[in-house]
Short mmCIF file of C-alpha atoms in Angstrom, two decimals:
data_model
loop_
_atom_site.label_atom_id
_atom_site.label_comp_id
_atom_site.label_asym_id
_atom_site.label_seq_id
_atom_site.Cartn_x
_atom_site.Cartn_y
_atom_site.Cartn_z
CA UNK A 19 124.29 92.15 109.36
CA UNK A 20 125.97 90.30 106.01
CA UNK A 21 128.32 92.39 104.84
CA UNK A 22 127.32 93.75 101.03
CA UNK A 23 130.42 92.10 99.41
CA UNK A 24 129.23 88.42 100.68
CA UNK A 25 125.97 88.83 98.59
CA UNK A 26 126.42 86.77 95.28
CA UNK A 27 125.92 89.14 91.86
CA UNK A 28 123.50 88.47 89.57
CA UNK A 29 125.87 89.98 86.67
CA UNK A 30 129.28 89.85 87.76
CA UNK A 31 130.48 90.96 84.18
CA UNK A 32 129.15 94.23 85.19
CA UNK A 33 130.54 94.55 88.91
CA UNK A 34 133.84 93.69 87.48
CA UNK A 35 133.21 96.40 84.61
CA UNK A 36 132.68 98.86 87.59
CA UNK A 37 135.58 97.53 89.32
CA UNK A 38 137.91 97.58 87.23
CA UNK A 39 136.69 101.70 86.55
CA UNK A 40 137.19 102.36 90.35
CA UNK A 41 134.28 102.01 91.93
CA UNK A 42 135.27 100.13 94.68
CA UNK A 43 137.55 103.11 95.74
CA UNK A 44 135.80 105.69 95.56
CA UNK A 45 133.83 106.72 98.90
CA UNK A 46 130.34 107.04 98.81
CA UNK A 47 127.74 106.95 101.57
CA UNK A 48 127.48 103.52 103.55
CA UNK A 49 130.91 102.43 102.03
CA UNK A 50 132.49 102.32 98.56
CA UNK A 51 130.58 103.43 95.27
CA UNK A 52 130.10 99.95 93.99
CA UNK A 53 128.78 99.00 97.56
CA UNK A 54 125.89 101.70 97.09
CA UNK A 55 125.22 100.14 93.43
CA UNK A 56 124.92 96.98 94.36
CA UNK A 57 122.20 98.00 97.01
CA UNK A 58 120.22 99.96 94.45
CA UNK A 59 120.14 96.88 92.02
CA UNK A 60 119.19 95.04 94.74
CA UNK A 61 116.49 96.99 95.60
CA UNK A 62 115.02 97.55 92.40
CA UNK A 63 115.23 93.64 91.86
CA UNK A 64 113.04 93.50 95.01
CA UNK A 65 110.55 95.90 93.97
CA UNK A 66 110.00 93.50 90.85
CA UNK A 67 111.81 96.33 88.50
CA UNK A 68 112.74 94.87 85.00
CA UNK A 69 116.42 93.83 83.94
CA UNK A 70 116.83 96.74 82.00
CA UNK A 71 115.98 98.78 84.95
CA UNK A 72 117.78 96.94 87.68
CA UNK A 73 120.88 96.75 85.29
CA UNK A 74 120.54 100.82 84.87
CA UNK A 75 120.07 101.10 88.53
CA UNK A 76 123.61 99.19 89.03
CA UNK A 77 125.30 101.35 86.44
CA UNK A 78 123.21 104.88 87.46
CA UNK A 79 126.48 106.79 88.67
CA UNK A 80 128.33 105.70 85.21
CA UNK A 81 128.73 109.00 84.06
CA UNK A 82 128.60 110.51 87.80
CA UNK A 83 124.89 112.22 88.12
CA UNK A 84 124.00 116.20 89.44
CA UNK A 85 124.34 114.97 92.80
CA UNK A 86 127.53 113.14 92.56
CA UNK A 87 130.54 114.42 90.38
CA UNK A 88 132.56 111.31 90.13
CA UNK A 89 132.36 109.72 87.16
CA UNK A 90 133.43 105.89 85.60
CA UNK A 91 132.98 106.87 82.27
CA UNK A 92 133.07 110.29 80.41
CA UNK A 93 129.49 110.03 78.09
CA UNK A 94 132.03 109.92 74.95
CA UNK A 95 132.22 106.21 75.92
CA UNK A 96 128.51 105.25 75.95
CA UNK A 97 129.16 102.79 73.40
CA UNK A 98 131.42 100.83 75.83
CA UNK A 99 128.48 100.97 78.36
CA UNK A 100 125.93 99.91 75.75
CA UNK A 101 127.45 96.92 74.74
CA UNK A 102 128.11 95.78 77.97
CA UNK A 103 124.43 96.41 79.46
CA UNK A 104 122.30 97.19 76.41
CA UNK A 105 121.04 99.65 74.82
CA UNK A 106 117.35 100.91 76.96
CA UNK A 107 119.71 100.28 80.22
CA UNK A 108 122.23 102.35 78.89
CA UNK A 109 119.63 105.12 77.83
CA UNK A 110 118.48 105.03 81.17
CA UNK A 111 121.73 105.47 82.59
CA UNK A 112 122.24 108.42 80.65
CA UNK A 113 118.81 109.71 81.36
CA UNK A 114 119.71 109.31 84.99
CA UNK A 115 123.02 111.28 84.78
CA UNK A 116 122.15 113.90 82.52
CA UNK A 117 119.38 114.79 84.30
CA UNK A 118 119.40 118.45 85.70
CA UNK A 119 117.72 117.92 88.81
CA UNK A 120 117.27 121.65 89.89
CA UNK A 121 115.21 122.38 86.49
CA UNK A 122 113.39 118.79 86.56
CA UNK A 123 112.56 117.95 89.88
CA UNK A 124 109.97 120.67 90.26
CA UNK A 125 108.23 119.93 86.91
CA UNK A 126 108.14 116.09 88.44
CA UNK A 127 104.47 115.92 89.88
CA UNK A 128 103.00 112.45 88.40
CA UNK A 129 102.14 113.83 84.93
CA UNK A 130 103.23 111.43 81.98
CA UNK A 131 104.80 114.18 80.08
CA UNK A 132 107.91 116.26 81.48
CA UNK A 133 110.18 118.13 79.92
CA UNK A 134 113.82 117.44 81.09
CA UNK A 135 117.13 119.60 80.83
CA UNK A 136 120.22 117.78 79.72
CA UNK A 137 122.82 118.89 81.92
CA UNK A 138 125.35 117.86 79.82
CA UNK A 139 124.03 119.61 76.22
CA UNK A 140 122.02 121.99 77.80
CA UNK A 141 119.11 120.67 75.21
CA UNK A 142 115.40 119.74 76.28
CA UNK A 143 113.56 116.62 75.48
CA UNK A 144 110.70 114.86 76.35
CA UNK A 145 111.09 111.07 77.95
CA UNK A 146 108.75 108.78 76.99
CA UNK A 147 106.27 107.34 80.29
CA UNK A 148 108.01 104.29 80.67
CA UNK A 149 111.50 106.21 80.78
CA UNK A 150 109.98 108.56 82.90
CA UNK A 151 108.61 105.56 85.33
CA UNK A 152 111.99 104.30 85.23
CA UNK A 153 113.90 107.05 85.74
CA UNK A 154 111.64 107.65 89.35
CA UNK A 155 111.97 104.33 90.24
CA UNK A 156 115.57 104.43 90.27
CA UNK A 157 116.20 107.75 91.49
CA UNK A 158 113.63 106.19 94.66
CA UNK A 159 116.29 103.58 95.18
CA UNK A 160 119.36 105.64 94.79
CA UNK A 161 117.70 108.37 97.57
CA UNK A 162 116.37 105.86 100.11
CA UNK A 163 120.02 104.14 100.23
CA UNK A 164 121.74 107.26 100.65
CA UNK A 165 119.52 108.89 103.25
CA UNK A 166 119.63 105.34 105.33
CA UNK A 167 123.11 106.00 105.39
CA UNK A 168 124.13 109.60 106.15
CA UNK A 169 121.53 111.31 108.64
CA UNK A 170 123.58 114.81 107.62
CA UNK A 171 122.19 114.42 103.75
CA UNK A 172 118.84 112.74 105.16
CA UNK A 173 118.11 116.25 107.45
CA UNK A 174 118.95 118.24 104.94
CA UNK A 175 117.00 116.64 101.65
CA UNK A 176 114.72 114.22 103.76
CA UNK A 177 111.78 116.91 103.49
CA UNK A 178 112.05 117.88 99.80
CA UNK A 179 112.59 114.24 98.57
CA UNK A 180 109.55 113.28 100.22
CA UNK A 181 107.57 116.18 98.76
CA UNK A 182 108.61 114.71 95.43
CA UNK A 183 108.06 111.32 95.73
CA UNK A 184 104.24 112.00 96.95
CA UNK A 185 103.95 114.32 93.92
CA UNK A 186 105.31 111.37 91.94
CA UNK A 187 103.66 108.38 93.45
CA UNK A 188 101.83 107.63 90.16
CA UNK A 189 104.96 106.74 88.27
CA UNK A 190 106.21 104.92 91.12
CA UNK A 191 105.58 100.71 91.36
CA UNK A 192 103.63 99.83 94.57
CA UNK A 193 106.32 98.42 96.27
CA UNK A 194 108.83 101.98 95.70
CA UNK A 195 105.90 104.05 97.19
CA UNK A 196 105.83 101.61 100.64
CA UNK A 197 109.56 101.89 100.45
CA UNK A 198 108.85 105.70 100.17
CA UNK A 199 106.41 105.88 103.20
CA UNK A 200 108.52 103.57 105.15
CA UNK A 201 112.18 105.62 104.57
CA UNK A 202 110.89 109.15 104.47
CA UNK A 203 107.25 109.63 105.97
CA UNK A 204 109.38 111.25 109.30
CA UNK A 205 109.65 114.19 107.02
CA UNK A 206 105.86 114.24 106.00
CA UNK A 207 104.96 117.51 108.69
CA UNK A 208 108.35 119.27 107.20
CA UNK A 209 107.84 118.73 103.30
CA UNK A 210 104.17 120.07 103.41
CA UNK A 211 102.62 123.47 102.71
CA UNK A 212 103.16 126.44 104.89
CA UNK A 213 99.40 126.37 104.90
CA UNK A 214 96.17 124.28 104.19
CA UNK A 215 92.98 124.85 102.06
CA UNK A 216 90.05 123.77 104.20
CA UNK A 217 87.29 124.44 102.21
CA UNK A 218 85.36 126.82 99.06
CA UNK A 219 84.08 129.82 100.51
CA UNK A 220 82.72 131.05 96.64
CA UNK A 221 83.34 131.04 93.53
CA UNK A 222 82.76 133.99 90.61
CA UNK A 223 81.03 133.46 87.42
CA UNK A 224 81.13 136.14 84.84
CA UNK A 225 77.70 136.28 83.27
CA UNK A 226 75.63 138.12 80.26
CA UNK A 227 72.82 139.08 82.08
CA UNK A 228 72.99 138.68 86.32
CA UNK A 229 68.99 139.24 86.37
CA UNK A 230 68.78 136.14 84.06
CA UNK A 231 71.47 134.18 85.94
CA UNK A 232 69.68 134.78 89.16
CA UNK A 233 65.97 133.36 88.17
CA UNK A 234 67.37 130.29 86.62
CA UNK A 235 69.64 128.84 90.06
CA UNK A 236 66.81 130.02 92.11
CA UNK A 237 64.15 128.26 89.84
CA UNK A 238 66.31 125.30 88.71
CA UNK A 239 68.36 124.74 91.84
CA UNK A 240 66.67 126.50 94.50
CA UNK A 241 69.71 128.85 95.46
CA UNK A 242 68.82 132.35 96.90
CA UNK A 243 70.09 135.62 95.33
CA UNK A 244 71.76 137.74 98.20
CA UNK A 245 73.77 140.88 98.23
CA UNK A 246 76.96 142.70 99.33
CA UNK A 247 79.39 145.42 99.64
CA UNK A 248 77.91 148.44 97.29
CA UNK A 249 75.28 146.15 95.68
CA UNK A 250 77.18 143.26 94.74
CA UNK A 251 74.94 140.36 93.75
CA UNK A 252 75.83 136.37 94.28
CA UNK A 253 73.64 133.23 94.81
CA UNK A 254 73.68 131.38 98.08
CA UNK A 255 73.78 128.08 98.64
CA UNK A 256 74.83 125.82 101.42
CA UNK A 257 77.88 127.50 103.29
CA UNK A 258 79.37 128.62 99.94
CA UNK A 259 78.18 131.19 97.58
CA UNK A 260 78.45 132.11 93.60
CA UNK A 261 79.22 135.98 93.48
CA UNK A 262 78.42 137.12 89.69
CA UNK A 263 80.35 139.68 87.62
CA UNK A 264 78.42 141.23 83.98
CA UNK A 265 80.81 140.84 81.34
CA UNK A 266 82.05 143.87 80.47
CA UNK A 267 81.82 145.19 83.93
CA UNK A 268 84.13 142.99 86.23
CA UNK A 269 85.37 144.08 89.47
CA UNK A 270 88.86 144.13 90.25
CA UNK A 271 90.93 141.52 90.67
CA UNK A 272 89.62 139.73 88.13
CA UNK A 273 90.47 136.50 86.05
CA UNK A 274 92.55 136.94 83.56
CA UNK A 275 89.93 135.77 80.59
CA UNK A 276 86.76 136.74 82.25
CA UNK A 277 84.13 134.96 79.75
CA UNK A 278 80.59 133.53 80.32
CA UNK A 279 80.07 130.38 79.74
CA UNK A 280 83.67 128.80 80.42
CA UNK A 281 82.78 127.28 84.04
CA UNK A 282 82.50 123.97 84.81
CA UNK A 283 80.65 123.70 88.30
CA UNK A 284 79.84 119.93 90.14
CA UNK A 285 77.25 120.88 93.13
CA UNK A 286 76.05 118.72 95.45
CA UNK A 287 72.43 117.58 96.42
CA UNK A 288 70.95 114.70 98.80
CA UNK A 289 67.92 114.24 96.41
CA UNK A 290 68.42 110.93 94.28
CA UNK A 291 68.88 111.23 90.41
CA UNK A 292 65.21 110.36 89.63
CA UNK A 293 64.11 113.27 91.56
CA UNK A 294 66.39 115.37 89.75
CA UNK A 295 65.56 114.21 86.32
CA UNK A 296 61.84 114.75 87.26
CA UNK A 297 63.02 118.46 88.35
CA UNK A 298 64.83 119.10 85.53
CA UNK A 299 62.00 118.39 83.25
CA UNK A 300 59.54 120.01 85.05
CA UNK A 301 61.52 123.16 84.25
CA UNK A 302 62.37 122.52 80.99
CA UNK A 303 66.04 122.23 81.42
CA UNK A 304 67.68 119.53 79.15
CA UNK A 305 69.96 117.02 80.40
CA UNK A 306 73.69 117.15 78.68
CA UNK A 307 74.55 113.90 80.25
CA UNK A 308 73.30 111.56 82.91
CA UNK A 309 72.83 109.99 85.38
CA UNK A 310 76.52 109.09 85.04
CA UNK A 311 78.99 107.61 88.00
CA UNK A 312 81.89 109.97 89.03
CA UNK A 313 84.63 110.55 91.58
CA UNK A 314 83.75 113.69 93.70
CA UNK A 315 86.09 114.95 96.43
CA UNK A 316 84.97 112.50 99.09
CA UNK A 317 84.28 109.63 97.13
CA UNK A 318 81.46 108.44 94.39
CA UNK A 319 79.05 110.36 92.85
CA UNK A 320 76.19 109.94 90.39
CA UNK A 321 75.52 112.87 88.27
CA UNK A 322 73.77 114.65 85.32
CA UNK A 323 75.03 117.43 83.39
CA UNK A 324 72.93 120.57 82.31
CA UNK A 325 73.65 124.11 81.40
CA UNK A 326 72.81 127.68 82.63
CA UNK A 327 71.64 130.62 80.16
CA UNK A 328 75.31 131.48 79.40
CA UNK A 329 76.44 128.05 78.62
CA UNK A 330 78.33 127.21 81.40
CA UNK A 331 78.07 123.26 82.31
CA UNK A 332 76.64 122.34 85.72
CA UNK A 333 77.42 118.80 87.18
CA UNK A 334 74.66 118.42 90.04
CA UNK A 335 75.90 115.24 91.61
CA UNK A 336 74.25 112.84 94.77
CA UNK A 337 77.14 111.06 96.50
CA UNK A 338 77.15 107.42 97.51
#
């Protein structure tokens, strides 16, 4: 294997800068600090990362981060940094750093917005996406080099980081989620839920009038009014089944906001979208929307929209 050192820099300047702060002595996982920086540029250079990144990537541990509490520079000095790197790679840096991980990492699931805790000020702000993008890619780089180099830390933070990085794939670049699969997909069966969701039994619609309800899904969409318990009614369709609460007159537990009108239901049928346009009209049911293509659960759908007596929007969608 070529040792690290014997690997040219593409900004010495900066290596030196880190040198000369100690980064060469201080111990850190696979050898010195400035060893595991160098690998992390590195890395983001091959995942096609921009300079600003890859230089924020060499110069993440500046100000020492929540996982690491040795620092090069005290965040007083960010000037000195700035000049030296620029300023969006030294805002990165500082991102990096100041980021609280225990209060962040759980809001991280591949939304564009999240709210981050400074560490350092205690404040709250909001990066922008392509912060946020960088701030994943680089923490991707910094994780898989540490856990390819101390089995202790992989075992104990293999599982979670992998839960995150699936959560966050969207803000990750191609080539960071392959490096993702590659480095931590071992920990796949021990990062995911304690149990799995393997189907809808029913849902509950709260409704104005259930006799109303009833006649229009069994005229309109040819489900079958059953009932339960002590006279509980609910439509039948398929395996799955829509059990209906009066306003006014839920059963407990209920939703919190119980209203009719405020579902949004996509159901199913093999009939093609002419057929169900010529249904529709021959029961005098106007179409919202449609035929429209969608994503359903297993793949592409066409669908139309229409709506029930209490305003509630019903997506009735043909796959393929």
């Amino acid at each position: 294997m070529t040792d690290d050192r014997e690997i040219p820099s593409p900004w010495p300047s900066i290596e030196a800068f880190l040198r000369d702060r100690g980064a060469a002595r201080i111990p850190h996982p696979g050898g010195t600090l400035l060893e595991h920086l160098r690998r992390v540029g590195r890395l983001l250079a091959e995942w096609g990362a921009d300079p600003a990144v890859r230089a924020a990537g060499l110069c993440h541990a500046a100000y020492g981060t929540d996982g690491f509490d040795r620092s090069l520079l005290d965040v007083t000095e960010r000037p000195v940094l700035a000049e030296l790197i620029g300023d969006r790679a030294e805002a990165l840096v500082y991102l990096y750093a100041s980021c609280d991980r225990d209060r962040v990492y759980p809001r991280l699931d591949g939304s564009r917005t999240v709210v981050f805790h400074d560490r350092f000020t205690g404040g709250e702000h909001i990066p922008s996406h392509a912060d946020l993008k960088a701030f994943l890619e680089i923490t991707a780089a910094n994780e898989l080099d540490v856990l390819a180099r101390d089995e202790e830390l992989a075992s104990r933070y293999g599982p979670s980081l992998h839960a995150l990085f699936v959560r966050s794939a969207g803000l990750l670049s191609r080539p960071a989620r392959d490096a993702c699969a590659r480095g931590l997909g071992r920990y796949a069966a021990a990062s995911a839920p304690g149990i799995r969701i393997t189907g809808l039994d029913h849902l509950v619609l709260t409704v104005a009038d259930a006799d109303r309800t009833i006649a229009f899904y069994e005229r309109v969409l040819g489900m079958r009014e059953v009932t339960f318990g002590r006279g509980r009614r609910a439509l039948a369709f398929g395996t799955s089944k829509i059990n209906l609460h009066e306003a006014g007159r839920e059963l407990l537990p209920r939703a919190d906001r119980p209203t009719p009108g405020s579902a949004d239901l996509c159901l199913l049928t093999d009939a093609p979208q002419r057929q169900v346009l010529d249904h529709l009209a021959s029961c005098g049911v106007a179409v919202e929307e449609g035929p429209v293509p969608r994503t359903g659960a297993q793949g592409p759908i066409t669908s139309t929209y229409v709506r029930d007596p209490d305003g509630n929007l019903i997506e009735i969608g043909t796959p393929g």
